[in-house]
Structure formats: structure tokens, C-alpha cells
Amino acid sequence: MTRLEELLAGEIEKGSFPGGVALVGGVEGVTDLAAAGFAVRDPEEIAVSVDTLYDLASLTKPLVCGALVAAALPALDLKSSPARYLPEWKATRYDGITLESLLTHTSGLPAWYPLYARGEGAAAYRRTLGSIEPEAKPGERVIYSDLNFLLFGDLLELHLSAPLDTAFAKLVGQPAGSAAAFLPGRSPRVAATERGDVTERRMTAEMGLSYPRFRDGVVWGEVHDGNAFRRGGVAGNAGLFASARDVWSLARPWLDPARAEMTRDRTGELSEARGLAWQGGRGAGSAAASMPASAFGHTGFTGTSLWIDSEAGRIAVLLTNRIHPQARPIDFNGVRKRFHEAVWS
């Protein structure tokens, strides 16, 4: 067995996830690739392959929104307010935030909110976002929040005059040679996630809210994230599906030193390092201690991870469906860290 095969097999035996794909590569190509376990355990058993498509969850943030920012600069003014694109935003308590504060999670928006509980779709989401009580003043704290990128995805659509999935395919996916896409549909090639909206149903109830249309069956071929799902499956915070090779293809342009300005630490006085749509190693629970300070990456709730070391020209991808058929109470950042320690040792 290769090093990556041993790592996957060990984590599957521990019950960390039912199956996964691990990849290590660089600008020239993929150097190590392994797959093990099951992509689906319920309602049937389907083995993982190196071509299995995973719900990337929050990897959508840098791979879609971050990449579209790179494509749109300098025409996109990151110091401007969302009100530049959304005039109604001037009347909200978030009028003082900037596009950059959304990308660095310093806007003050709370970590999560079931927007669909107060109306579904992009327009309803924006109205709700503007009315939510902030948890901090802009720039005061890093509060990692899906809400930042739900809004930012809308702003990109307005700036680019195109749906997010269309803009991504044309400006990012196709030039990178990646088949990553939204809305894959249910098929044996797609890894399943949670059985029903169990996690979000619980979180919504804990907030004293209700919603009558939570999913009950296994989520398979559609995005797990509830806000993204009820926005049509295409959103700035989640919704992208891809194989490990697809992720490597999308990550490769980020090895270019010209993109260092986007990935540098812009929150040096705060609790964790954040670049534009990316997380740095400082304060990141999934980063390996042996990574250089310039390394950057992101994780996804479904069990995904991507870290990039531009100094060494190294890309590490770990794709799992750790919440299938149900979420397990384990330290998954510990799983990611063990993978990264093995890659960077």
C-alpha cells in the first residue's frame, strides 16, 4: 500500500469517514493519488473511485468566489460597499462593510443563519441578511460565516452579469481544465452525504426557528448545505462538486506568485489568518505544523480539505463524505491534520 492508501485505510477503520480520495500534486502534475472505502453506504453500497465526485461544501468559497475575484480584478473594487451593487443595502445595519470584509470574514455577520426559514431564494436571502443582528463591528473580529459568501456570490453575479455557475465554468473551470460543476444530479459517481437535514434541523430548532420542508432522505447528487440548496443549488458558500483531480486543476493556478496578494494574511491583528477567500496557517486547526507560514487552504463541512504550499509547489487534497450517512461527533480537523503532517513531513 502507498502512504496515502495506508492513511485512508487507517481513518476508515477508525470510523472517521466511510470513504475518501487523497491527492498530492504540484504545478506539473499529480504525484500521488489514492481512493478507498465507500462513496455511498445508504441506500446502497457503492465503492469510491479516484473519479468520485464530492460535495466540496465550503471549498466553493475559494475555488469559485476567490477564483472569480482573481478573474475580475482590478475592475472589482474590494473597498466598496455591497450597496454599490445592491442599493437597498444602504438602508441596512451593514452599510459600512466592504467586499473585502466579506472575503476575510470580518464583516460582523453571524456564523450561520437558516435564511430559508424566513423566505427562499436570492432576493429573500438578501432581505434577511440585511436584517440580522451583527455579532461584531466590521473589522473587529474574524467570524467565519457562510453568510458572507452567500452575499458575495450574489454580488459577483451582479458584477459579472451572469449566473454564478455559468461565470465559474467560463472564467475558471474551463481555463483550468476542470470538470468541477454545480448540480451534478444523483448518480453512482457522486458521493452521498447526510441522511436528511438532521444537522440543520437541529441547529434551526436551537435558534427558536422552524421550517416545514427539511429533507428526510439521503442527500445524494445535491448540495448538503441548506441555504445553498434552497437557493437552487448554486451559491457562493457551497454547491460545487468535483473529483480530487478537478480540485487539483482548480488549485494549480494558485501556485502562481502573482496571486500571493490575494492569499496573504490580511487579519494579522485578529485571531486567525485570513486572505481573500482563503485561510492561512495561523489559527487553522487543520494545518500541519510543518507547513510554511505562507501556506493557505480551506476546509468543507462535508469532510473536504485543500491546502496549497506555493513555496514548495505542493497541493494536498482530501475529499471525504464524513457526514454520510450521519454526522459523527469526532475531531475531523485532527483527521485533516494527520493527512497534512504526512504530506509535509
mmCIF file of C-alpha atoms in Angstrom:
data_model
loop_
_atom_site.group_PDB
_atom_site.id
_atom_site.type_symbol
_atom_site.label_atom_id
_atom_site.label_comp_id
_atom_site.label_asym_id
_atom_site.label_seq_id
_atom_site.Cartn_x
_atom_site.Cartn_y
_atom_site.Cartn_z
ATOM 1 C CA MET A 1 0.000 0.000 0.000
ATOM 2 C CA THR A 2 1.120 3.537 -0.696
ATOM 3 C CA ARG A 3 1.374 6.158 2.032
ATOM 4 C CA LEU A 4 -1.957 7.713 1.048
ATOM 5 C CA GLU A 5 -3.687 4.324 0.803
ATOM 6 C CA GLU A 6 -2.493 3.468 4.311
ATOM 7 C CA LEU A 7 -3.703 6.796 5.638
ATOM 8 C CA LEU A 8 -7.177 6.408 4.117
ATOM 9 C CA ALA A 9 -7.487 2.795 5.262
ATOM 10 C CA GLY A 10 -6.492 3.725 8.800
ATOM 11 C CA GLU A 11 -9.038 6.520 9.065
ATOM 12 C CA ILE A 12 -11.806 4.354 7.591
ATOM 13 C CA GLU A 13 -11.018 1.674 10.171
ATOM 14 C CA LYS A 14 -11.283 4.293 12.939
ATOM 15 C CA GLY A 15 -14.710 5.314 11.619
ATOM 16 C CA SER A 16 -13.590 8.806 10.591
ATOM 17 C CA PHE A 17 -15.381 8.541 7.246
ATOM 18 C CA PRO A 18 -16.903 5.829 5.009
ATOM 19 C CA GLY A 19 -14.610 6.563 2.081
ATOM 20 C CA GLY A 20 -12.356 9.143 0.561
ATOM 21 C CA VAL A 21 -9.836 10.230 -2.030
ATOM 22 C CA ALA A 22 -6.449 11.762 -1.237
ATOM 23 C CA LEU A 23 -4.197 13.544 -3.724
ATOM 24 C CA VAL A 24 -0.803 15.199 -3.655
ATOM 25 C CA GLY A 25 0.450 17.142 -6.651
ATOM 26 C CA GLY A 26 2.124 20.250 -7.962
ATOM 27 C CA VAL A 27 2.159 22.513 -10.964
ATOM 28 C CA GLU A 28 3.487 19.762 -13.253
ATOM 29 C CA GLY A 29 1.030 17.046 -12.304
ATOM 30 C CA VAL A 30 -0.356 14.646 -9.712
ATOM 31 C CA THR A 31 2.327 12.707 -7.842
ATOM 32 C CA ASP A 32 0.195 10.559 -5.529
ATOM 33 C CA LEU A 33 -3.479 9.607 -5.706
ATOM 34 C CA ALA A 34 -5.454 7.069 -3.678
ATOM 35 C CA ALA A 35 -9.086 6.101 -3.093
ATOM 36 C CA ALA A 36 -10.634 3.793 -0.510
ATOM 37 C CA GLY A 37 -13.944 2.897 1.102
ATOM 38 C CA PHE A 38 -17.479 3.718 0.045
ATOM 39 C CA ALA A 39 -18.953 6.726 -1.709
ATOM 40 C CA VAL A 40 -22.431 5.544 -0.718
ATOM 41 C CA ARG A 41 -23.470 3.241 2.143
ATOM 42 C CA ASP A 42 -27.183 4.061 2.227
ATOM 43 C CA PRO A 43 -29.480 3.250 0.390
ATOM 44 C CA GLU A 44 -26.946 1.001 -1.405
ATOM 45 C CA GLU A 45 -23.216 0.360 -1.315
ATOM 46 C CA ILE A 46 -21.050 1.986 -3.993
ATOM 47 C CA ALA A 47 -17.275 1.940 -3.743
ATOM 48 C CA VAL A 48 -15.160 5.068 -4.046
ATOM 49 C CA SER A 49 -13.010 5.568 -7.149
ATOM 50 C CA VAL A 50 -10.420 8.252 -7.863
ATOM 51 C CA ASP A 51 -13.070 9.860 -10.099
ATOM 52 C CA THR A 52 -15.800 10.057 -7.431
ATOM 53 C CA LEU A 53 -17.419 13.488 -7.249
ATOM 54 C CA TYR A 54 -17.693 15.004 -3.781
ATOM 55 C CA ASP A 55 -19.802 17.823 -2.396
ATOM 56 C CA LEU A 56 -16.971 20.282 -1.729
ATOM 57 C CA ALA A 57 -19.094 22.357 0.675
ATOM 58 C CA SER A 58 -17.080 25.447 1.702
ATOM 59 C CA LEU A 59 -14.237 24.766 -0.714
ATOM 60 C CA THR A 60 -16.700 26.510 -3.032
ATOM 61 C CA LYS A 61 -15.738 29.785 -1.350
ATOM 62 C CA PRO A 62 -12.126 29.992 -2.602
ATOM 63 C CA LEU A 63 -12.465 27.790 -5.685
ATOM 64 C CA VAL A 64 -15.452 29.690 -7.079
ATOM 65 C CA CYS A 65 -15.668 33.102 -5.402
ATOM 66 C CA GLY A 66 -11.936 33.514 -4.823
ATOM 67 C CA ALA A 67 -11.108 32.460 -8.365
ATOM 68 C CA LEU A 68 -13.757 34.761 -9.834
ATOM 69 C CA VAL A 69 -12.329 37.646 -7.811
ATOM 70 C CA ALA A 70 -8.912 36.878 -9.324
ATOM 71 C CA ALA A 71 -10.513 36.915 -12.780
ATOM 72 C CA ALA A 72 -12.482 40.122 -12.115
ATOM 73 C CA LEU A 73 -9.728 42.268 -10.581
ATOM 74 C CA PRO A 74 -8.979 45.160 -10.847
ATOM 75 C CA ALA A 75 -12.480 46.017 -12.086
ATOM 76 C CA LEU A 76 -13.931 44.738 -8.793
ATOM 77 C CA ASP A 77 -13.360 47.358 -6.080
ATOM 78 C CA LEU A 78 -12.951 45.388 -2.859
ATOM 79 C CA LYS A 79 -13.012 48.551 -0.742
ATOM 80 C CA SER A 80 -16.521 49.376 -1.934
ATOM 81 C CA SER A 81 -19.731 48.556 -0.093
ATOM 82 C CA PRO A 82 -22.230 45.903 -1.182
ATOM 83 C CA ALA A 83 -24.561 48.880 -1.657
ATOM 84 C CA ARG A 84 -22.662 49.650 -4.867
ATOM 85 C CA TYR A 85 -24.426 46.637 -6.368
ATOM 86 C CA LEU A 86 -27.408 46.462 -4.012
ATOM 87 C CA PRO A 87 -28.867 49.955 -3.437
ATOM 88 C CA GLU A 88 -31.259 48.546 -0.827
ATOM 89 C CA TRP A 89 -28.235 47.587 1.289
ATOM 90 C CA LYS A 90 -27.768 51.287 2.218
ATOM 91 C CA ALA A 91 -30.782 51.014 4.483
ATOM 92 C CA THR A 92 -29.351 48.083 6.461
ATOM 93 C CA ARG A 93 -27.133 47.949 9.538
ATOM 94 C CA TYR A 94 -24.344 46.533 7.339
ATOM 95 C CA ASP A 95 -23.948 49.591 5.124
ATOM 96 C CA GLY A 96 -20.423 50.136 6.491
ATOM 97 C CA ILE A 97 -18.947 46.789 5.455
ATOM 98 C CA THR A 98 -16.800 46.253 2.360
ATOM 99 C CA LEU A 99 -16.456 43.465 -0.169
ATOM 100 C CA GLU A 100 -13.057 42.709 1.357
ATOM 101 C CA SER A 101 -14.616 42.243 4.795
ATOM 102 C CA LEU A 102 -16.936 39.606 3.325
ATOM 103 C CA LEU A 103 -13.981 37.759 1.792
ATOM 104 C CA THR A 104 -11.973 37.857 5.048
ATOM 105 C CA HIS A 105 -14.926 37.046 7.336
ATOM 106 C CA THR A 106 -14.573 40.354 9.187
ATOM 107 C CA SER A 107 -17.962 41.840 8.269
ATOM 108 C CA GLY A 108 -19.544 41.093 11.646
ATOM 109 C CA LEU A 109 -22.212 38.807 10.178
ATOM 110 C CA PRO A 110 -23.012 35.847 12.460
ATOM 111 C CA ALA A 111 -21.560 32.425 11.727
ATOM 112 C CA TRP A 112 -24.788 30.897 10.419
ATOM 113 C CA TYR A 113 -28.470 31.539 9.977
ATOM 114 C CA PRO A 114 -31.157 29.416 8.250
ATOM 115 C CA LEU A 115 -32.126 32.104 5.768
ATOM 116 C CA TYR A 116 -34.687 29.784 4.176
ATOM 117 C CA ALA A 117 -36.729 29.887 7.400
ATOM 118 C CA ARG A 118 -37.637 33.485 6.503
ATOM 119 C CA GLY A 119 -38.034 33.077 2.752
ATOM 120 C CA GLU A 120 -36.289 31.139 -0.010
ATOM 121 C CA GLY A 121 -34.298 32.428 -2.975
ATOM 122 C CA ALA A 122 -31.627 35.070 -3.538
ATOM 123 C CA ALA A 123 -33.808 38.176 -3.095
ATOM 124 C CA ALA A 124 -35.400 36.874 0.110
ATOM 125 C CA TYR A 125 -31.979 35.886 1.418
ATOM 126 C CA ARG A 126 -30.613 39.397 0.872
ATOM 127 C CA ARG A 127 -33.542 40.951 2.737
ATOM 128 C CA THR A 128 -32.988 38.611 5.666
ATOM 129 C CA LEU A 129 -29.223 39.150 5.668
ATOM 130 C CA GLY A 130 -29.702 42.892 5.933
ATOM 131 C CA SER A 131 -31.944 42.499 8.982
ATOM 132 C CA ILE A 132 -29.841 40.065 11.038
ATOM 133 C CA GLU A 133 -28.231 41.460 14.182
ATOM 134 C CA PRO A 134 -24.441 41.725 13.703
ATOM 135 C CA GLU A 135 -22.158 39.918 16.144
ATOM 136 C CA ALA A 136 -19.316 42.421 15.847
ATOM 137 C CA LYS A 137 -18.345 45.706 14.240
ATOM 138 C CA PRO A 138 -16.711 45.466 10.799
ATOM 139 C CA GLY A 139 -13.041 44.576 11.151
ATOM 140 C CA GLU A 140 -13.325 43.838 14.864
ATOM 141 C CA ARG A 141 -13.273 40.024 14.737
ATOM 142 C CA VAL A 142 -12.905 37.095 12.383
ATOM 143 C CA ILE A 143 -16.257 35.309 12.452
ATOM 144 C CA TYR A 144 -16.182 32.525 9.892
ATOM 145 C CA SER A 145 -19.592 32.721 8.245
ATOM 146 C CA ASP A 146 -21.352 31.162 5.276
ATOM 147 C CA LEU A 147 -23.457 34.306 5.134
ATOM 148 C CA ASN A 148 -20.506 36.381 3.904
ATOM 149 C CA PHE A 149 -20.187 34.230 0.805
ATOM 150 C CA LEU A 150 -23.898 33.796 0.189
ATOM 151 C CA LEU A 151 -23.977 37.574 -0.185
ATOM 152 C CA PHE A 152 -20.683 37.757 -2.067
ATOM 153 C CA GLY A 153 -21.892 35.190 -4.601
ATOM 154 C CA ASP A 154 -24.870 37.441 -5.331
ATOM 155 C CA LEU A 155 -22.559 40.436 -5.756
ATOM 156 C CA LEU A 156 -20.402 38.511 -8.222
ATOM 157 C CA GLU A 157 -23.458 37.609 -10.292
ATOM 158 C CA LEU A 158 -24.426 41.274 -10.454
ATOM 159 C CA HIS A 159 -20.880 42.417 -11.249
ATOM 160 C CA LEU A 160 -20.350 39.775 -13.945
ATOM 161 C CA SER A 161 -23.930 39.890 -15.292
ATOM 162 C CA ALA A 162 -24.076 36.097 -15.279
ATOM 163 C CA PRO A 163 -25.262 33.268 -13.020
ATOM 164 C CA LEU A 164 -22.514 32.069 -10.690
ATOM 165 C CA ASP A 165 -22.283 28.581 -12.201
ATOM 166 C CA THR A 166 -22.070 29.984 -15.739
ATOM 167 C CA ALA A 167 -19.391 32.511 -14.775
ATOM 168 C CA PHE A 168 -17.410 29.841 -12.945
ATOM 169 C CA ALA A 169 -17.471 27.418 -15.877
ATOM 170 C CA LYS A 170 -16.435 30.070 -18.408
ATOM 171 C CA LEU A 171 -13.854 32.036 -16.410
ATOM 172 C CA VAL A 172 -12.435 29.407 -14.045
ATOM 173 C CA GLY A 173 -13.339 25.777 -14.698
ATOM 174 C CA GLN A 174 -12.789 25.564 -18.447
ATOM 175 C CA PRO A 175 -9.494 27.530 -18.478
ATOM 176 C CA ALA A 176 -8.195 25.306 -15.659
ATOM 177 C CA GLY A 177 -9.241 22.109 -17.432
ATOM 178 C CA SER A 178 -11.516 21.158 -14.540
ATOM 179 C CA ALA A 179 -14.897 19.450 -14.833
ATOM 180 C CA ALA A 180 -15.996 20.690 -11.399
ATOM 181 C CA ALA A 181 -19.599 21.871 -11.539
ATOM 182 C CA PHE A 182 -22.756 22.616 -9.616
ATOM 183 C CA LEU A 183 -25.885 20.422 -9.701
ATOM 184 C CA PRO A 184 -24.390 17.048 -10.677
ATOM 185 C CA GLY A 185 -27.548 15.031 -10.035
ATOM 186 C CA ARG A 186 -27.794 11.646 -8.380
ATOM 187 C CA SER A 187 -25.527 9.005 -9.909
ATOM 188 C CA PRO A 188 -23.154 6.195 -8.842
ATOM 189 C CA ARG A 189 -20.239 8.556 -9.472
ATOM 190 C CA VAL A 190 -21.389 11.042 -6.796
ATOM 191 C CA ALA A 191 -20.695 10.531 -3.090
ATOM 192 C CA ALA A 192 -23.720 10.818 -0.804
ATOM 193 C CA THR A 193 -23.845 12.929 2.353
ATOM 194 C CA GLU A 194 -26.234 13.134 5.304
ATOM 195 C CA ARG A 195 -29.472 11.195 5.656
ATOM 196 C CA GLY A 196 -31.907 14.093 5.773
ATOM 197 C CA ASP A 197 -31.276 17.617 7.027
ATOM 198 C CA VAL A 198 -30.626 16.340 10.544
ATOM 199 C CA THR A 199 -27.868 18.787 11.416
ATOM 200 C CA GLU A 200 -29.624 21.911 10.139
ATOM 201 C CA ARG A 201 -32.987 20.829 11.543
ATOM 202 C CA ARG A 202 -31.359 20.688 14.992
ATOM 203 C CA MET A 203 -29.497 23.988 14.567
ATOM 204 C CA THR A 204 -32.641 25.748 13.355
ATOM 205 C CA ALA A 205 -34.639 24.495 16.337
ATOM 206 C CA GLU A 206 -31.873 25.620 18.708
ATOM 207 C CA MET A 207 -32.305 29.149 17.322
ATOM 208 C CA GLY A 208 -36.031 29.045 18.093
ATOM 209 C CA LEU A 209 -36.950 28.937 14.404
ATOM 210 C CA SER A 210 -38.931 26.455 12.340
ATOM 211 C CA TYR A 211 -39.046 25.320 8.727
ATOM 212 C CA PRO A 212 -41.594 22.865 7.256
ATOM 213 C CA ARG A 213 -39.682 21.406 4.304
ATOM 214 C CA PHE A 214 -36.492 19.815 5.586
ATOM 215 C CA ARG A 215 -35.235 16.869 3.530
ATOM 216 C CA ASP A 216 -35.688 13.384 5.015
ATOM 217 C CA GLY A 217 -33.942 11.073 2.536
ATOM 218 C CA VAL A 218 -30.236 10.646 1.875
ATOM 219 C CA VAL A 219 -28.784 13.800 0.315
ATOM 220 C CA TRP A 220 -27.171 12.494 -2.863
ATOM 221 C CA GLY A 221 -26.343 14.460 -6.001
ATOM 222 C CA GLU A 222 -27.482 17.758 -4.499
ATOM 223 C CA VAL A 223 -25.719 20.162 -2.175
ATOM 224 C CA HIS A 224 -25.866 19.336 1.530
ATOM 225 C CA ASP A 225 -25.880 22.958 2.715
ATOM 226 C CA GLY A 226 -29.469 24.062 3.274
ATOM 227 C CA ASN A 227 -29.088 27.716 2.343
ATOM 228 C CA ALA A 228 -27.344 26.814 -0.916
ATOM 229 C CA PHE A 229 -29.874 24.056 -1.689
ATOM 230 C CA ARG A 230 -32.835 26.401 -1.234
ATOM 231 C CA ARG A 231 -31.166 28.972 -3.452
ATOM 232 C CA GLY A 232 -31.346 26.479 -6.312
ATOM 233 C CA GLY A 233 -28.146 24.572 -5.515
ATOM 234 C CA VAL A 234 -25.831 27.328 -6.772
ATOM 235 C CA ALA A 235 -24.377 29.719 -4.195
ATOM 236 C CA GLY A 236 -21.148 31.409 -3.204
ATOM 237 C CA ASN A 237 -20.773 29.448 0.018
ATOM 238 C CA ALA A 238 -21.393 25.887 -1.208
ATOM 239 C CA GLY A 239 -22.637 23.795 -4.113
ATOM 240 C CA LEU A 240 -19.559 22.875 -6.153
ATOM 241 C CA PHE A 241 -18.944 19.156 -6.795
ATOM 242 C CA ALA A 242 -15.634 17.787 -8.018
ATOM 243 C CA SER A 243 -13.197 14.899 -8.115
ATOM 244 C CA ALA A 244 -9.794 15.192 -6.477
ATOM 245 C CA ARG A 245 -8.182 15.797 -9.881
ATOM 246 C CA ASP A 246 -10.723 18.531 -10.584
ATOM 247 C CA VAL A 247 -9.765 20.226 -7.314
ATOM 248 C CA TRP A 248 -6.059 19.926 -8.156
ATOM 249 C CA SER A 249 -6.744 21.549 -11.549
ATOM 250 C CA LEU A 250 -8.516 24.453 -9.842
ATOM 251 C CA ALA A 251 -5.780 24.772 -7.205
ATOM 252 C CA ARG A 252 -2.861 24.830 -9.642
ATOM 253 C CA PRO A 253 -3.282 28.495 -10.715
ATOM 254 C CA TRP A 254 -2.949 29.467 -7.043
ATOM 255 C CA LEU A 255 0.689 28.349 -7.099
ATOM 256 C CA ASP A 256 1.389 31.386 -9.288
ATOM 257 C CA PRO A 257 3.253 34.046 -7.233
ATOM 258 C CA ALA A 258 1.081 36.669 -8.925
ATOM 259 C CA ARG A 259 -1.806 35.534 -6.716
ATOM 260 C CA ALA A 260 0.127 35.940 -3.454
ATOM 261 C CA GLU A 261 -1.534 39.298 -2.848
ATOM 262 C CA MET A 262 -4.886 37.523 -2.572
ATOM 263 C CA THR A 263 -3.682 34.791 -0.220
ATOM 264 C CA ARG A 264 -1.562 36.898 2.159
ATOM 265 C CA ASP A 265 -2.672 37.371 5.775
ATOM 266 C CA ARG A 266 -4.983 40.409 5.905
ATOM 267 C CA THR A 267 -6.145 39.890 9.512
ATOM 268 C CA GLY A 268 -2.799 39.966 11.334
ATOM 269 C CA GLU A 269 -4.174 41.638 14.477
ATOM 270 C CA LEU A 270 -7.042 39.173 14.813
ATOM 271 C CA SER A 271 -7.400 35.569 15.979
ATOM 272 C CA GLU A 272 -6.690 33.770 12.718
ATOM 273 C CA ALA A 273 -5.097 34.429 9.356
ATOM 274 C CA ARG A 274 -7.482 35.214 6.522
ATOM 275 C CA GLY A 275 -6.746 36.174 2.946
ATOM 276 C CA LEU A 276 -9.281 36.849 0.210
ATOM 277 C CA ALA A 277 -11.478 33.723 0.452
ATOM 278 C CA TRP A 278 -8.557 31.683 1.860
ATOM 279 C CA GLN A 279 -7.396 30.741 5.346
ATOM 280 C CA GLY A 280 -3.763 30.928 6.396
ATOM 281 C CA GLY A 281 -1.986 28.587 8.778
ATOM 282 C CA ARG A 282 -2.220 30.852 11.833
ATOM 283 C CA GLY A 283 -5.218 29.711 13.862
ATOM 284 C CA ALA A 284 -6.168 26.964 11.393
ATOM 285 C CA GLY A 285 -6.940 23.704 13.156
ATOM 286 C CA SER A 286 -6.375 21.631 10.028
ATOM 287 C CA ALA A 287 -2.924 22.971 9.119
ATOM 288 C CA ALA A 288 0.229 20.926 9.709
ATOM 289 C CA ALA A 289 2.871 22.434 11.981
ATOM 290 C CA SER A 290 5.439 21.723 9.278
ATOM 291 C CA MET A 291 3.670 23.908 6.705
ATOM 292 C CA PRO A 292 5.352 27.251 5.938
ATOM 293 C CA ALA A 293 3.664 30.437 7.134
ATOM 294 C CA SER A 294 2.771 31.275 3.539
ATOM 295 C CA ALA A 295 0.674 28.105 3.058
ATOM 296 C CA PHE A 296 -3.057 28.615 2.635
ATOM 297 C CA GLY A 297 -6.116 26.444 2.285
ATOM 298 C CA HIS A 298 -9.728 25.782 3.173
ATOM 299 C CA THR A 299 -11.968 23.050 4.534
ATOM 300 C CA GLY A 300 -15.555 21.949 3.939
ATOM 301 C CA PHE A 301 -18.173 20.689 6.407
ATOM 302 C CA THR A 302 -18.859 17.539 4.390
ATOM 303 C CA GLY A 303 -15.286 16.345 5.041
ATOM 304 C CA THR A 304 -13.192 18.077 2.403
ATOM 305 C CA SER A 305 -9.874 19.907 2.549
ATOM 306 C CA LEU A 306 -7.427 21.691 0.256
ATOM 307 C CA TRP A 307 -4.067 23.169 1.262
ATOM 308 C CA ILE A 308 -1.519 24.814 -1.009
ATOM 309 C CA ASP A 309 2.175 25.477 -0.383
ATOM 310 C CA SER A 310 3.358 27.844 -3.092
ATOM 311 C CA GLU A 311 6.954 27.788 -1.784
ATOM 312 C CA ALA A 312 7.260 24.035 -2.306
ATOM 313 C CA GLY A 313 4.834 23.949 -5.241
ATOM 314 C CA ARG A 314 2.668 21.441 -3.382
ATOM 315 C CA ILE A 315 -1.086 20.843 -3.417
ATOM 316 C CA ALA A 316 -2.814 18.459 -0.991
ATOM 317 C CA VAL A 317 -6.443 17.432 -1.477
ATOM 318 C CA LEU A 318 -8.534 15.291 0.865
ATOM 319 C CA LEU A 319 -12.127 14.561 -0.155
ATOM 320 C CA THR A 320 -14.439 12.530 2.078
ATOM 321 C CA ASN A 321 -18.137 12.333 2.895
ATOM 322 C CA ARG A 322 -17.592 12.120 6.648
ATOM 323 C CA ILE A 323 -21.250 13.037 7.366
ATOM 324 C CA HIS A 324 -22.622 10.005 5.481
ATOM 325 C CA PRO A 325 -24.981 8.522 6.441
ATOM 326 C CA GLN A 326 -24.906 10.710 9.554
ATOM 327 C CA ALA A 327 -22.573 13.254 11.122
ATOM 328 C CA ARG A 328 -20.209 11.754 13.685
ATOM 329 C CA PRO A 329 -19.010 13.565 16.832
ATOM 330 C CA ILE A 330 -15.287 13.386 16.028
ATOM 331 C CA ASP A 331 -12.468 15.917 15.710
ATOM 332 C CA PHE A 332 -12.280 15.976 11.930
ATOM 333 C CA ASN A 333 -9.657 18.688 11.902
ATOM 334 C CA GLY A 334 -7.484 16.101 13.622
ATOM 335 C CA VAL A 335 -8.021 13.796 10.636
ATOM 336 C CA ARG A 336 -7.072 16.573 8.248
ATOM 337 C CA LYS A 337 -4.015 17.488 10.294
ATOM 338 C CA ARG A 338 -2.761 13.880 10.260
ATOM 339 C CA PHE A 339 -3.087 13.892 6.474
ATOM 340 C CA HIS A 340 -1.224 17.167 6.155
ATOM 341 C CA GLU A 341 1.513 16.105 8.568
ATOM 342 C CA ALA A 342 2.059 13.002 6.431
ATOM 343 C CA VAL A 343 2.243 15.087 3.248
ATOM 344 C CA TRP A 344 4.520 17.797 4.649
ATOM 345 C CA SER A 345 6.800 15.514 6.691
#
